Amino acid sequence: MDHFQYHGRVLHAEAVSLPDLAEAVGTPFYVYSSATLRRHYQVFTAALAGLDALTCFAVKANGNLAVIATLARQGAGADVVSGGELESALAAGVPAERIVFSGVGKSARELKAALAADILQINVESVPEMEALSCIACSVGTTARVALRINPDIDAHTHAKITTGVREAKFGIEWTAAHQVYARAAALPGLQPVGIAVHIGSQLTEIEPFAAAFQRLRDLIVMLRRDGHTITTLDLGGGLGVPYGDEEGPIPGPDAYAAVIRRAVGDLGCRLILEPGRLLVANAGLLVTRVLYIKEGATRTFVIVDAGMNDLMRPAMYGAHHAVVPVVNPEVNDKPMVADVVGPICETSDTFASGCTLPPLRAGDLLAIRTAGAYGSSMASFYNARPLCPEVLVADSTHAVVRERIPWQALLSWQRLPAWLAPAADEGQGQADGR
Ligand code: LLP
């Protein structure tokens, strides 16, 4: 459930009218609903009630400080994958003891920053990374709490580009090598192995892969404990899917997910860490865009909008479906139009929806692209020298611009012409040549 509803004919974010917001901030823009963020967090954590579980929001899904802070105020920790995300989480007020650091290629600088911040745990993904962390921890005179991310070789049955738990993937330590690697971690100075971690993929729409992965973890823990290792923490990753509207059946929700967790690992006496990203934020965000032109092509009608694939890359990158809806419904139910909703970018992949049924639209009308709160703004780029669009957080009838539009001129200000291409150098060259 989300808090983007029509009041009469007009779509609102909580009590804020989207046309008014569009007038105030200009299009395109992302809008997030505080109440939806809080509700998603509450539903997720309520499902885990009774378990010793810490929910760490996967910041990669939405790195906006206000979004992270909204969840942090509810008690969420953070799962970060870079020095930048670590700084964002700390700046948003997430306590260090609720931050875990994941990722397959953390640099020495990032590992040092994590140790300096004294975060809860670093999830290591390879023996070389473990050795590097051991050296760094020793050099700064500290001990790193580490979990080994295991690759359980379980197919998550999701999009190939976001499947991470199969053998061929770059992620994690092969599960069959886990006990050998855990012993190595225990022997290395500067490391305190506390447990294991797993993340098999994103946008999972079936529960069975989770069950299989968690069962594998259980077997591993039993084996590691038999070897004399202490296992206090179990990081189960993220990955639970959300409905985008094109799924075949219902998607398992937090209760079904929690039931699998209870069954597989609930009795191991481990502290559990969960890293949901999409589930918390996807349906808490819309991308609002304005129609620039209606173009009748040779075979199709195009609704050309002012948002592009640089703002929301998911359709272009994964063929992802995002529902596109009018912000203001027509007064009378005119004959709908069937059109492709496309952006201004010079690629055919810059298409948000094909063959979409919409009320008859005109230039200037507003559309909302749904389920855009996860991996929308966080994956945006300046492609085609377009600005990064603003982000707005709504709380009941108030709103705040929580990230300004970042103009394309920001790109120019970071670029330099080398001396030999500077206009003055050209003139000098001309004179030297006698031209
Ligand atoms: N933990 C780890 C270690 C991860 O790699 C991820 C996501 C998560 C947690 C959060 O997963 P979630 O609960 O959001 O599924 N850009 C893609 C999704 C990439 C996910 C990468 N890892 C998309 O737009 O679908």
XYZ file of C-alpha atoms and ligand atoms in Angstrom:
460
model
C 0.000 0.000 0.000
C 1.245 3.508 -0.737
C 0.143 7.050 -0.054
C -0.129 8.167 -3.673
C -3.871 8.345 -4.198
C -6.318 10.304 -6.325
C -8.334 12.873 -4.467
C -11.092 13.438 -6.957
C -9.342 13.514 -10.315
C -5.959 14.660 -8.998
C -3.123 12.412 -7.871
C -1.677 13.392 -4.503
C 1.410 12.460 -2.534
C -0.175 12.155 0.918
C -2.052 15.487 1.168
C 0.076 17.311 -1.408
C -1.350 17.813 -4.879
C 1.132 16.759 -7.538
C 0.188 19.487 -10.040
C 0.890 22.065 -7.285
C 4.192 20.384 -6.543
C 5.098 20.352 -10.237
C 4.376 24.066 -10.367
C 6.589 24.657 -7.338
C 9.637 22.566 -8.264
C 9.431 22.111 -12.045
C 9.495 18.782 -13.877
C 10.757 16.146 -13.941
C 11.113 15.364 -10.242
C 11.067 12.459 -7.831
C 8.586 12.589 -4.991
C 8.756 10.351 -1.932
C 6.112 9.762 0.719
C 7.274 9.682 4.354
C 4.177 7.781 5.484
C 4.803 5.086 2.878
C 8.450 4.745 3.871
C 7.491 4.404 7.521
C 4.711 1.955 6.762
C 6.958 -0.295 4.689
C 9.559 -0.327 7.433
C 6.934 -1.112 10.056
C 5.334 -3.928 8.053
C 8.735 -5.469 7.383
C 9.954 -5.288 10.966
C 6.585 -6.411 12.369
C 6.892 -9.596 10.308
C 10.207 -10.276 12.056
C 8.823 -9.653 15.547
C 10.297 -11.936 18.171
C 13.485 -12.549 16.195
C 16.723 -10.838 17.199
C 16.876 -8.937 13.889
C 18.388 -5.666 12.702
C 16.985 -4.202 9.482
C 19.696 -2.374 7.549
C 18.295 -0.389 4.631
C 20.319 -1.045 1.449
C 21.300 2.532 0.696
C 22.058 1.773 -2.953
C 18.307 1.632 -3.575
C 17.911 5.271 -2.604
C 20.781 7.353 -1.296
C 18.834 10.481 -0.514
C 19.749 11.638 2.993
C 16.144 12.460 3.857
C 14.999 8.982 2.830
C 17.767 7.313 4.820
C 17.025 9.590 7.787
C 13.280 8.808 7.657
C 14.069 5.105 7.926
C 16.827 5.657 10.503
C 14.347 7.501 12.740
C 12.249 4.327 12.667
C 15.230 2.332 13.887
C 16.721 1.171 10.591
C 20.418 0.619 10.137
C 22.157 0.817 6.775
C 23.785 -1.579 4.371
C 26.408 0.383 2.413
C 28.612 -0.592 -0.504
C 30.999 2.338 -0.867
C 32.754 5.035 1.094
C 30.189 7.467 -0.287
C 27.262 5.428 0.988
C 28.995 5.037 4.351
C 29.330 8.808 4.635
C 25.725 9.280 3.534
C 24.445 6.855 6.160
C 26.443 8.543 8.908
C 25.374 11.997 7.710
C 21.733 10.874 7.757
C 22.127 9.900 11.407
C 22.443 6.118 11.178
C 24.486 5.030 14.221
C 27.742 3.307 13.257
C 26.752 0.233 15.262
C 23.883 -0.289 12.821
C 25.947 -0.102 9.611
C 27.187 -3.077 7.607
C 29.520 -2.730 4.647
C 28.953 -5.097 1.702
C 30.449 -5.204 -1.780
C 32.865 -7.215 -3.842
C 35.536 -4.550 -4.369
C 36.067 -2.321 -1.368
C 39.206 -0.214 -1.682
C 41.821 0.192 1.054
C 40.593 3.734 1.594
C 36.998 2.516 2.030
C 38.020 -0.245 4.430
C 40.019 2.280 6.479
C 37.003 4.595 6.625
C 34.807 1.724 7.812
C 37.284 0.841 10.554
C 37.653 4.474 11.581
C 33.872 4.776 11.891
C 33.806 1.523 13.914
C 30.790 0.151 12.045
C 28.998 -3.016 13.062
C 30.463 -5.369 10.491
C 32.290 -5.669 7.195
C 31.119 -8.430 4.882
C 34.156 -9.767 3.049
C 33.763 -11.491 -0.284
C 37.160 -13.008 -1.061
C 40.380 -14.233 0.544
C 42.455 -11.365 -0.927
C 40.002 -8.829 0.487
C 40.189 -10.561 3.853
C 43.985 -10.411 3.809
C 43.952 -6.734 2.819
C 41.530 -5.946 5.637
C 43.680 -7.858 8.113
C 46.748 -5.752 7.128
C 44.802 -2.494 7.332
C 43.246 -3.350 10.686
C 46.664 -4.256 12.104
C 48.235 -1.078 10.730
C 45.661 1.074 12.496
C 45.701 -1.069 15.631
C 42.131 -2.271 15.558
C 40.128 -5.438 15.014
C 37.601 -5.721 12.196
C 34.377 -7.579 12.843
C 33.833 -9.540 9.644
C 31.231 -11.812 8.148
C 32.052 -13.976 5.161
C 29.652 -13.484 2.304
C 28.894 -16.901 0.968
C 27.874 -17.698 -2.575
C 25.349 -20.493 -1.998
C 24.944 -21.398 -5.686
C 21.200 -20.877 -5.619
C 19.395 -19.426 -8.621
C 17.132 -16.598 -7.487
C 14.933 -16.875 -10.628
C 15.106 -13.150 -11.238
C 16.538 -10.959 -14.011
C 19.978 -12.252 -15.025
C 21.565 -8.853 -14.385
C 20.532 -8.857 -10.736
C 21.127 -12.520 -9.917
C 24.066 -12.772 -7.528
C 23.991 -16.148 -5.804
C 24.944 -18.531 -8.584
C 28.436 -20.021 -8.944
C 29.221 -18.024 -12.077
C 28.560 -14.714 -10.292
C 31.410 -12.549 -9.007
C 29.839 -12.380 -5.555
C 30.718 -14.166 -2.345
C 32.927 -17.076 -1.401
C 31.965 -20.431 -2.843
C 29.979 -22.190 -0.140
C 31.969 -25.391 -0.457
C 35.118 -23.439 0.518
C 33.440 -21.658 3.424
C 34.821 -23.682 6.281
C 38.385 -23.480 4.962
C 38.101 -19.704 4.452
C 36.445 -19.208 7.829
C 39.378 -20.981 9.478
C 41.759 -18.678 7.602
C 39.803 -15.623 8.772
C 39.983 -16.845 12.350
C 43.750 -17.237 12.032
C 44.449 -13.801 10.524
C 45.436 -10.999 12.904
C 43.158 -7.979 13.115
C 40.037 -9.918 12.143
C 37.217 -11.159 14.309
C 34.962 -13.412 12.253
C 31.453 -13.060 13.642
C 29.353 -14.891 11.122
C 28.248 -15.320 7.550
C 26.281 -13.330 5.013
C 24.385 -14.052 1.836
C 22.515 -12.120 -0.855
C 21.249 -14.106 -3.805
C 19.693 -11.392 -5.941
C 17.141 -8.654 -6.189
C 13.454 -8.449 -7.095
C 12.790 -12.071 -6.123
C 9.197 -12.982 -6.788
C 9.389 -16.518 -5.384
C 10.081 -17.605 -1.840
C 11.754 -20.951 -2.612
C 15.199 -19.569 -3.534
C 15.359 -17.798 -0.168
C 14.377 -21.029 1.578
C 17.065 -22.970 -0.263
C 19.770 -20.361 0.425
C 18.904 -20.014 4.100
C 18.853 -23.777 4.531
C 22.329 -23.906 3.032
C 23.459 -21.273 5.517
C 21.999 -23.266 8.349
C 23.967 -26.347 7.287
C 27.119 -24.254 7.070
C 26.645 -22.758 10.510
C 26.140 -26.162 12.053
C 29.334 -27.332 10.361
C 31.353 -24.249 11.326
C 30.246 -24.522 14.919
C 31.241 -28.176 14.908
C 34.688 -26.996 13.785
C 34.791 -24.841 16.913
C 34.022 -21.467 15.324
C 31.857 -18.868 16.993
C 28.984 -17.691 14.819
C 26.914 -14.933 16.326
C 25.664 -13.070 13.249
C 23.777 -14.098 10.187
C 23.265 -11.502 7.447
C 20.488 -12.646 5.119
C 20.845 -9.833 2.555
C 17.940 -8.240 0.751
C 16.107 -9.139 -2.417
C 12.411 -9.467 -1.634
C 10.537 -8.226 -4.694
C 7.768 -5.669 -5.020
C 4.824 -5.606 -7.417
C 5.531 -3.472 -10.476
C 2.319 -4.585 -12.137
C 3.592 -7.021 -14.760
C 4.134 -10.071 -12.545
C 2.290 -13.275 -13.290
C 1.051 -14.041 -9.805
C 1.082 -12.522 -6.359
C 4.484 -11.743 -4.885
C 5.376 -13.177 -1.488
C 5.291 -10.500 1.169
C 7.259 -9.923 4.377
C 5.190 -12.482 6.331
C 6.009 -15.337 3.971
C 9.647 -14.223 3.918
C 9.797 -14.050 7.716
C 8.225 -17.506 7.979
C 11.023 -18.936 5.846
C 13.600 -17.183 8.026
C 12.060 -18.520 11.223
C 11.923 -22.031 9.861
C 15.451 -22.112 8.462
C 17.531 -20.114 10.911
C 15.248 -18.863 13.678
C 16.526 -21.300 16.292
C 20.269 -20.864 15.760
C 20.669 -18.183 18.401
C 22.227 -15.793 15.882
C 21.574 -12.104 15.603
C 20.006 -11.646 12.174
C 20.735 -8.778 9.806
C 18.359 -8.037 6.925
C 19.276 -5.733 4.052
C 16.059 -4.807 2.235
C 16.352 -1.997 -0.278
C 13.622 -2.072 -2.900
C 10.963 -3.357 -0.535
C 11.253 -0.301 1.694
C 11.440 2.424 -0.927
C 10.205 1.346 -4.374
C 6.538 2.083 -3.855
C 7.322 5.149 -1.784
C 8.446 7.110 -4.841
C 7.099 8.451 -8.125
C 8.842 10.174 -10.988
C 6.641 13.025 -12.173
C 7.136 14.210 -15.714
C 5.446 16.569 -18.146
C 4.349 15.801 -21.695
C 6.400 17.833 -24.179
C 4.846 16.638 -27.428
C 2.453 14.088 -28.820
C 3.978 12.711 -31.975
C 2.171 10.581 -34.509
C 4.834 8.241 -35.899
C 4.426 6.053 -38.971
C 3.132 3.120 -36.953
C 2.876 4.315 -33.367
C 1.911 7.283 -31.260
C 4.640 8.693 -29.032
C 4.074 10.635 -25.864
C 7.358 12.491 -25.497
C 7.982 13.480 -21.887
C 10.626 15.604 -20.200
C 12.062 12.737 -18.096
C 14.566 10.449 -19.748
C 16.459 7.232 -19.187
C 19.112 9.301 -17.428
C 16.506 9.987 -14.715
C 15.115 6.443 -14.501
C 17.305 3.835 -16.113
C 15.465 0.657 -15.144
C 13.274 0.251 -18.233
C 16.264 0.749 -20.543
C 18.639 -1.387 -18.518
C 16.490 -4.318 -17.433
C 13.415 -3.965 -19.623
C 11.670 -3.167 -16.346
C 7.981 -2.363 -16.254
C 6.858 0.812 -14.462
C 3.206 1.786 -14.573
C 2.639 5.211 -16.123
C -0.487 7.020 -14.946
C -2.011 10.448 -15.535
C -1.592 12.931 -12.696
C -5.000 14.432 -13.504
C -7.712 12.121 -14.730
C -9.959 13.480 -17.484
C -13.360 14.858 -16.579
C -15.164 12.547 -18.943
C -13.998 9.126 -19.972
C -12.910 9.933 -23.513
C -11.637 7.260 -25.820
C -8.201 6.303 -24.432
C -5.047 6.583 -26.477
C -2.489 3.808 -26.871
C 1.007 5.185 -27.030
C 4.675 4.690 -26.240
C 5.861 6.951 -23.459
C 9.369 8.032 -24.369
C 12.000 10.464 -23.169
C 14.060 13.023 -25.095
C 17.308 11.028 -25.085
C 18.880 9.970 -28.352
C 18.399 6.242 -27.920
C 15.487 4.000 -28.717
C 16.007 2.416 -25.289
C 14.797 5.699 -23.797
C 11.282 4.269 -23.575
C 9.349 4.135 -20.312
C 6.358 2.191 -21.579
C 5.292 0.652 -24.873
C 1.693 0.339 -25.956
C 0.492 2.073 -22.833
C -3.223 2.864 -22.505
C -3.694 6.437 -21.325
C -6.420 9.041 -21.400
C -6.092 11.381 -24.371
C -3.093 13.554 -23.526
C -1.913 16.950 -24.631
C 1.385 18.774 -24.344
C 1.712 20.146 -20.823
C -0.123 17.275 -19.112
C 1.588 15.542 -16.204
C 2.299 11.831 -15.904
C 3.535 9.845 -12.924
C 5.848 6.878 -13.314
C 5.146 4.562 -10.429
C 7.319 2.398 -8.193
C 10.291 4.657 -8.877
C 11.575 5.096 -5.327
C 14.121 2.280 -5.610
C 17.034 2.346 -8.043
C 15.594 5.437 -9.721
C 17.400 8.527 -8.573
C 20.281 6.470 -7.211
C 21.072 5.230 -10.736
C 20.493 8.541 -12.503
C 23.171 10.115 -14.663
C 23.968 13.310 -16.530
C 23.736 11.486 -19.906
C 23.049 13.848 -22.813
C 24.230 16.675 -20.503
C 20.870 16.662 -18.794
C 20.473 17.848 -15.210
C 19.843 15.470 -12.312
C 16.245 16.067 -11.400
C 15.220 17.221 -7.931
C 13.890 14.987 -5.187
C 11.038 16.014 -2.929
C 9.946 14.443 0.337
C 6.332 14.842 1.377
C 5.053 14.528 4.934
C 1.294 14.888 5.130
C 0.538 18.341 3.666
C 4.109 19.645 3.676
C 6.940 19.064 1.293
C 10.656 19.733 1.204
C 13.042 19.715 -1.734
C 15.526 17.196 -0.355
C 17.831 17.413 -3.335
C 18.011 20.393 -5.598
C 18.080 20.009 -9.345
C 21.774 19.573 -10.182
C 22.229 21.562 -13.370
C 24.253 20.260 -16.274
C 26.500 23.289 -15.771
C 27.811 21.399 -12.730
C 29.443 19.069 -15.253
C 31.098 21.948 -17.045
C 32.457 23.384 -13.851
C 34.407 20.155 -13.197
C 35.855 19.969 -16.694
C 39.058 21.618 -17.913
C 40.293 22.304 -21.402
C 43.979 21.432 -21.575
C 46.284 24.365 -22.350
C 46.710 23.296 -25.969
C 42.967 23.384 -26.624
C 42.186 26.585 -24.769
C 40.924 29.315 -27.154
C 43.868 31.579 -26.254
C 46.333 28.795 -27.165
C 44.656 28.443 -30.577
C 45.144 32.106 -31.356
C 48.790 31.892 -30.273
C 49.321 28.874 -32.516
C 47.797 30.757 -35.444
C 50.199 33.631 -34.955
C 53.213 31.342 -34.621
C 52.261 29.693 -37.914
C 52.099 33.113 -39.515
C 48.405 32.560 -40.308
N 22.327 -6.415 -0.037
C 23.232 -6.554 -1.027
C 24.536 -7.123 -0.723
C 22.889 -6.155 -2.335
O 23.781 -6.306 -3.314
C 21.609 -5.611 -2.596
C 21.237 -5.181 -3.951
C 20.723 -5.470 -1.527
C 21.106 -5.896 -0.252
C 19.351 -4.892 -1.685
O 18.563 -5.672 -2.525
P 16.989 -5.335 -2.695
O 16.333 -5.610 -1.388
O 16.893 -3.909 -3.074
O 16.557 -6.247 -3.772
N 19.603 -1.825 -9.926
C 18.810 -3.026 -9.848
C 18.918 -3.696 -8.506
C 20.330 -4.014 -8.087
C 20.417 -4.652 -6.725
C 21.819 -4.768 -6.289
N 22.003 -5.302 -4.962
C 17.371 -2.704 -10.213
O 17.069 -1.556 -10.505
O 16.541 -3.594 -10.245
